[in-house]
């Protein structure tokens, strides 16, 4: 029995080992490449492949940011792949809704306010492209999908910029004790808004549902995200006030979160 355990490959054992890191990176890279390739040739629903590619990029960037600026905090969980049961359930629900509606009720993809955005076909603005690339360009240039895709890009850009600008001050978890090198970041994107990483994920998640044309999950995501970030920001700001006092109070007064109903 002991010999069997020693011979077993230590992969997917949740340890932050080089082999696990490389396997996760390989799988995410493969998912990105396969999804992007599929998006070029899927004439029916390339936005699903675009979403999966965006999801792979999101998880890779989470790990890279932690590896660059907080290597002492780096774990396999820094990929945020298995962030929480709620996170996994949300993405599973989004995929189930998309596949179900596309297969059983394709007309739902043009029903409702979310899916009605830009629901028109004026001219074939992609006529200059080759037939191989036309599905992807048609999807991205479709007003409905382009709206969602643009929101995803804005959200991802804001979150990545926030992590890279905060450097060692960024953490995936709310810290309970102020470290000696911990200071309040108020420059760069933080001079424009508070909690830009939360802003980024909030709009990334909602944009993904607009891009997928998922009206049910859009509403579900909206409610869940608002509840989560309302509670998290309230708690995090109580710790920041404890750490920085009047300095954070003044910063809070002159900035916004740009998350609806969270000033």
CSV table of C-alpha atoms in Angstrom, one decimal:
chain,number,residue,atom,x,y,z
A,1,UNK,CA,0.0,0.0,0.0
A,2,UNK,CA,2.8,2.4,0.9
A,3,UNK,CA,4.7,1.6,-2.3
A,4,UNK,CA,1.5,2.3,-4.3
A,5,UNK,CA,1.2,5.7,-2.7
A,6,UNK,CA,4.8,6.5,-3.4
A,7,UNK,CA,4.5,5.5,-7.1
A,8,UNK,CA,1.3,7.6,-7.5
A,9,UNK,CA,1.8,10.7,-9.6
A,10,UNK,CA,1.5,13.8,-7.4
A,11,UNK,CA,-0.7,15.7,-9.8
A,12,UNK,CA,-4.0,17.4,-8.8
A,13,UNK,CA,-3.2,16.9,-5.2
A,14,UNK,CA,-3.8,20.6,-4.4
A,15,UNK,CA,-0.1,21.2,-3.5
A,16,UNK,CA,1.6,24.2,-5.0
A,17,UNK,CA,4.2,22.0,-6.7
A,18,UNK,CA,6.0,22.7,-10.0
A,19,UNK,CA,4.2,19.9,-11.7
A,20,UNK,CA,0.7,21.1,-10.6
A,21,UNK,CA,1.5,24.6,-11.6
A,22,UNK,CA,2.7,23.5,-15.1
A,23,UNK,CA,-0.3,21.2,-15.6
A,24,UNK,CA,-2.8,23.9,-14.6
A,25,UNK,CA,-1.0,26.4,-16.9
A,26,UNK,CA,-1.0,23.9,-19.8
A,27,UNK,CA,-4.7,23.1,-19.4
A,28,UNK,CA,-5.7,26.8,-19.2
A,29,UNK,CA,-3.5,27.5,-22.3
A,30,UNK,CA,-5.0,24.6,-24.1
A,31,UNK,CA,-8.5,25.7,-23.2
A,32,UNK,CA,-7.7,29.2,-24.5
A,33,UNK,CA,-6.3,28.0,-27.7
A,34,UNK,CA,-9.0,25.5,-28.4
A,35,UNK,CA,-11.8,28.0,-27.6
A,36,UNK,CA,-10.3,30.8,-29.7
A,37,UNK,CA,-9.8,28.4,-32.6
A,38,UNK,CA,-13.3,27.1,-32.3
A,39,UNK,CA,-14.7,30.6,-32.2
A,40,UNK,CA,-13.2,31.2,-35.7
A,41,UNK,CA,-15.2,28.4,-37.2
A,42,UNK,CA,-18.4,28.2,-35.2
A,43,UNK,CA,-21.0,29.8,-37.4
A,44,UNK,CA,-23.8,29.3,-34.9
A,45,UNK,CA,-22.6,30.4,-31.4
A,46,UNK,CA,-19.0,31.6,-31.4
A,47,UNK,CA,-19.7,33.7,-28.3
A,48,UNK,CA,-19.6,30.6,-26.1
A,49,UNK,CA,-16.0,29.9,-27.2
A,50,UNK,CA,-15.1,33.6,-26.7
A,51,UNK,CA,-16.4,33.3,-23.2
A,52,UNK,CA,-14.4,30.2,-22.4
A,53,UNK,CA,-11.3,31.9,-23.8
A,54,UNK,CA,-11.9,34.9,-21.7
A,55,UNK,CA,-12.4,32.7,-18.6
A,56,UNK,CA,-9.0,31.0,-19.2
A,57,UNK,CA,-7.3,34.4,-19.5
A,58,UNK,CA,-8.9,35.5,-16.3
A,59,UNK,CA,-7.5,32.6,-14.3
A,60,UNK,CA,-4.0,32.8,-15.8
A,61,UNK,CA,-3.7,36.5,-15.0
A,62,UNK,CA,-4.8,36.0,-11.4
A,63,UNK,CA,-2.0,33.6,-10.9
A,64,UNK,CA,0.6,35.7,-12.8
A,65,UNK,CA,-0.2,38.8,-10.7
A,66,UNK,CA,0.2,36.9,-7.5
A,67,UNK,CA,3.4,35.3,-8.7
A,68,UNK,CA,4.9,38.6,-9.7
A,69,UNK,CA,4.2,40.7,-6.6
A,70,UNK,CA,3.2,38.3,-3.8
A,71,UNK,CA,5.3,35.1,-4.3
A,72,UNK,CA,5.2,34.5,-0.6
A,73,UNK,CA,1.4,34.2,-0.8
A,74,UNK,CA,1.4,32.1,-3.9
A,75,UNK,CA,-0.5,28.8,-3.9
A,76,UNK,CA,-2.3,26.7,-6.4
A,77,UNK,CA,-5.4,28.5,-5.3
A,78,UNK,CA,-4.1,31.7,-6.7
A,79,UNK,CA,-5.5,30.5,-10.1
A,80,UNK,CA,-8.9,31.0,-8.4
A,81,UNK,CA,-10.1,28.0,-10.5
A,82,UNK,CA,-11.9,26.5,-7.5
A,83,UNK,CA,-12.6,29.8,-5.8
A,84,UNK,CA,-15.8,28.7,-4.1
A,85,UNK,CA,-18.9,26.6,-4.5
A,86,UNK,CA,-20.9,29.7,-5.5
A,87,UNK,CA,-18.4,30.7,-8.1
A,88,UNK,CA,-18.4,27.2,-9.7
A,89,UNK,CA,-22.2,27.0,-9.5
A,90,UNK,CA,-22.5,30.4,-11.2
A,91,UNK,CA,-20.4,29.4,-14.2
A,92,UNK,CA,-22.1,26.0,-14.4
A,93,UNK,CA,-25.5,27.7,-14.5
A,94,UNK,CA,-24.3,30.1,-17.2
A,95,UNK,CA,-23.2,27.2,-19.4
A,96,UNK,CA,-26.3,25.2,-18.8
A,97,UNK,CA,-28.5,28.2,-19.6
A,98,UNK,CA,-26.7,28.9,-22.8
A,99,UNK,CA,-26.6,25.3,-24.1
A,100,UNK,CA,-30.2,24.7,-23.1
A,101,UNK,CA,-31.6,27.8,-24.7
A,102,UNK,CA,-29.5,27.4,-27.8
A,103,UNK,CA,-30.6,23.8,-28.3
A,104,UNK,CA,-34.2,23.8,-27.1
A,105,UNK,CA,-35.3,27.4,-27.4
A,106,UNK,CA,-33.0,29.2,-29.9
A,107,UNK,CA,-35.7,32.0,-30.2
A,108,UNK,CA,-34.9,32.9,-26.6
A,109,UNK,CA,-31.6,34.3,-27.8
A,110,UNK,CA,-33.5,37.2,-29.4
A,111,UNK,CA,-36.0,37.7,-26.6
A,112,UNK,CA,-36.0,40.2,-23.8
A,113,UNK,CA,-34.3,43.6,-23.1
A,114,UNK,CA,-30.8,42.1,-22.7
A,115,UNK,CA,-31.0,40.2,-26.0
A,116,UNK,CA,-32.8,43.0,-27.8
A,117,UNK,CA,-29.8,45.3,-27.7
A,118,UNK,CA,-28.9,46.1,-31.2
A,119,UNK,CA,-31.1,43.4,-32.6
A,120,UNK,CA,-30.9,44.3,-36.3
A,121,UNK,CA,-29.1,43.4,-39.4
A,122,UNK,CA,-28.4,46.5,-41.5
A,123,UNK,CA,-25.5,45.6,-43.8
A,124,UNK,CA,-22.9,42.9,-43.9
A,125,UNK,CA,-20.0,44.8,-42.4
A,126,UNK,CA,-17.9,41.7,-42.5
A,127,UNK,CA,-18.1,41.2,-46.3
A,128,UNK,CA,-14.4,42.0,-46.6
A,129,UNK,CA,-13.4,39.0,-44.4
A,130,UNK,CA,-12.7,35.5,-45.6
A,131,UNK,CA,-15.2,32.8,-44.9
A,132,UNK,CA,-13.1,31.1,-42.3
A,133,UNK,CA,-12.9,34.2,-40.1
A,134,UNK,CA,-16.4,35.5,-40.7
A,135,UNK,CA,-18.2,33.7,-37.8
A,136,UNK,CA,-15.9,35.3,-35.2
A,137,UNK,CA,-15.9,38.8,-36.7
A,138,UNK,CA,-19.7,38.6,-37.2
A,139,UNK,CA,-20.1,37.7,-33.6
A,140,UNK,CA,-17.8,40.4,-32.3
A,141,UNK,CA,-19.3,43.1,-34.6
A,142,UNK,CA,-22.9,42.1,-33.8
A,143,UNK,CA,-24.1,44.9,-31.5
A,144,UNK,CA,-25.4,42.5,-28.8
A,145,UNK,CA,-22.3,40.4,-28.6
A,146,UNK,CA,-19.9,43.3,-29.0
A,147,UNK,CA,-21.6,45.1,-26.1
A,148,UNK,CA,-21.0,42.1,-23.8
A,149,UNK,CA,-17.5,41.5,-25.1
A,150,UNK,CA,-16.5,45.2,-24.6
A,151,UNK,CA,-17.7,45.0,-21.0
A,152,UNK,CA,-15.7,41.9,-20.4
A,153,UNK,CA,-12.6,43.6,-21.8
A,154,UNK,CA,-13.1,46.7,-19.7
A,155,UNK,CA,-13.6,44.6,-16.6
A,156,UNK,CA,-10.6,42.4,-17.2
A,157,UNK,CA,-8.4,45.4,-18.0
A,158,UNK,CA,-9.5,47.2,-14.8
A,159,UNK,CA,-8.9,44.2,-12.6
A,160,UNK,CA,-5.5,43.4,-14.1
A,161,UNK,CA,-4.4,47.0,-13.9
A,162,UNK,CA,-5.5,47.2,-10.3
A,163,UNK,CA,-3.5,44.1,-9.3
A,164,UNK,CA,-0.4,45.2,-11.2
A,165,UNK,CA,-0.5,48.7,-9.8
A,166,UNK,CA,-1.1,47.7,-6.2
A,167,UNK,CA,1.7,45.1,-6.4
A,168,UNK,CA,2.4,43.7,-2.9
A,169,UNK,CA,-0.6,45.6,-1.5
A,170,UNK,CA,-3.0,43.4,-3.4
A,171,UNK,CA,-4.4,40.2,-1.9
A,172,UNK,CA,-7.1,37.8,-2.9
A,173,UNK,CA,-8.1,37.7,0.8
A,174,UNK,CA,-9.0,40.5,3.2
A,175,UNK,CA,-6.0,40.9,5.6
A,176,UNK,CA,-6.8,41.3,9.3
A,177,UNK,CA,-3.4,42.8,10.3
A,178,UNK,CA,-1.5,45.7,8.9
A,179,UNK,CA,1.9,44.7,7.7
A,180,UNK,CA,4.9,47.0,8.1
A,181,UNK,CA,5.1,47.6,4.3
A,182,UNK,CA,1.4,48.0,3.9
A,183,UNK,CA,0.4,51.4,2.6
A,184,UNK,CA,-2.8,53.0,1.1
A,185,UNK,CA,-2.6,53.0,-2.7
A,186,UNK,CA,-4.3,56.1,-4.1
A,187,UNK,CA,-2.5,56.6,-7.4
A,188,UNK,CA,-3.1,55.2,-10.9
A,189,UNK,CA,-6.4,53.6,-11.3
A,190,UNK,CA,-7.0,53.9,-7.6
A,191,UNK,CA,-7.1,57.6,-8.0
A,192,UNK,CA,-10.2,57.2,-10.2
A,193,UNK,CA,-12.1,54.6,-8.2
A,194,UNK,CA,-12.0,52.6,-5.0
A,195,UNK,CA,-11.7,48.8,-5.3
A,196,UNK,CA,-11.0,48.7,-9.0
A,197,UNK,CA,-10.4,44.9,-8.8
A,198,UNK,CA,-14.0,44.5,-7.6
A,199,UNK,CA,-15.2,46.9,-10.3
A,200,UNK,CA,-13.4,44.8,-12.8
A,201,UNK,CA,-14.8,41.4,-11.8
A,202,UNK,CA,-18.3,42.8,-11.3
A,203,UNK,CA,-18.5,44.1,-14.8
A,204,UNK,CA,-16.5,41.2,-16.3
A,205,UNK,CA,-19.1,38.8,-14.9
A,206,UNK,CA,-22.1,40.8,-16.1
A,207,UNK,CA,-20.5,41.4,-19.5
A,208,UNK,CA,-20.0,37.7,-19.9
A,209,UNK,CA,-23.8,37.1,-19.5
A,210,UNK,CA,-24.6,39.9,-22.0
A,211,UNK,CA,-22.2,38.3,-24.4
A,212,UNK,CA,-23.7,34.9,-24.0
A,213,UNK,CA,-27.2,36.4,-24.2
A,214,UNK,CA,-28.2,34.7,-20.9
A,215,UNK,CA,-31.1,36.8,-19.5
A,216,UNK,CA,-31.8,34.5,-16.6
A,217,UNK,CA,-28.2,34.2,-15.4
A,218,UNK,CA,-27.7,38.0,-16.0
A,219,UNK,CA,-30.4,38.7,-13.4
A,220,UNK,CA,-29.0,36.0,-11.1
A,221,UNK,CA,-25.4,37.3,-11.5
A,222,UNK,CA,-26.6,40.9,-10.9
A,223,UNK,CA,-28.3,39.9,-7.6
A,224,UNK,CA,-25.5,37.7,-6.4
A,225,UNK,CA,-22.7,40.1,-7.3
A,226,UNK,CA,-24.4,43.0,-5.6
A,227,UNK,CA,-25.0,41.1,-2.4
A,228,UNK,CA,-21.4,39.7,-2.4
A,229,UNK,CA,-19.7,43.0,-3.1
A,230,UNK,CA,-21.9,45.0,-0.8
A,231,UNK,CA,-20.9,42.8,2.2
A,232,UNK,CA,-17.3,42.4,1.2
A,233,UNK,CA,-16.7,46.1,0.6
A,234,UNK,CA,-18.4,47.1,3.8
A,235,UNK,CA,-16.2,44.7,5.8
A,236,UNK,CA,-13.0,45.5,3.9
A,237,UNK,CA,-13.5,49.2,4.3
A,238,UNK,CA,-14.0,48.8,8.1
A,239,UNK,CA,-10.5,47.1,8.2
A,240,UNK,CA,-9.0,49.9,6.0
A,241,UNK,CA,-10.4,52.6,8.3
A,242,UNK,CA,-8.9,50.7,11.2
A,243,UNK,CA,-5.5,50.6,9.4
A,244,UNK,CA,-5.4,54.1,7.9
A,245,UNK,CA,-8.0,56.1,9.8
A,246,UNK,CA,-8.6,59.6,8.5
A,247,UNK,CA,-6.4,59.0,5.5
A,248,UNK,CA,-8.8,56.3,4.2
A,249,UNK,CA,-11.9,58.3,5.2
A,250,UNK,CA,-10.7,61.2,3.0
A,251,UNK,CA,-9.9,58.9,0.2
A,252,UNK,CA,-13.3,57.3,0.4
A,253,UNK,CA,-15.0,60.7,0.2
A,254,UNK,CA,-13.3,61.7,-3.0
A,255,UNK,CA,-13.7,58.4,-4.9
A,256,UNK,CA,-16.4,56.0,-6.0
A,257,UNK,CA,-16.6,52.3,-6.7
A,258,UNK,CA,-18.6,52.6,-10.0
A,259,UNK,CA,-20.5,49.5,-8.9
A,260,UNK,CA,-24.3,50.3,-9.0
A,261,UNK,CA,-25.8,51.2,-5.6
A,262,UNK,CA,-22.4,50.9,-3.8
A,263,UNK,CA,-21.1,54.5,-3.6
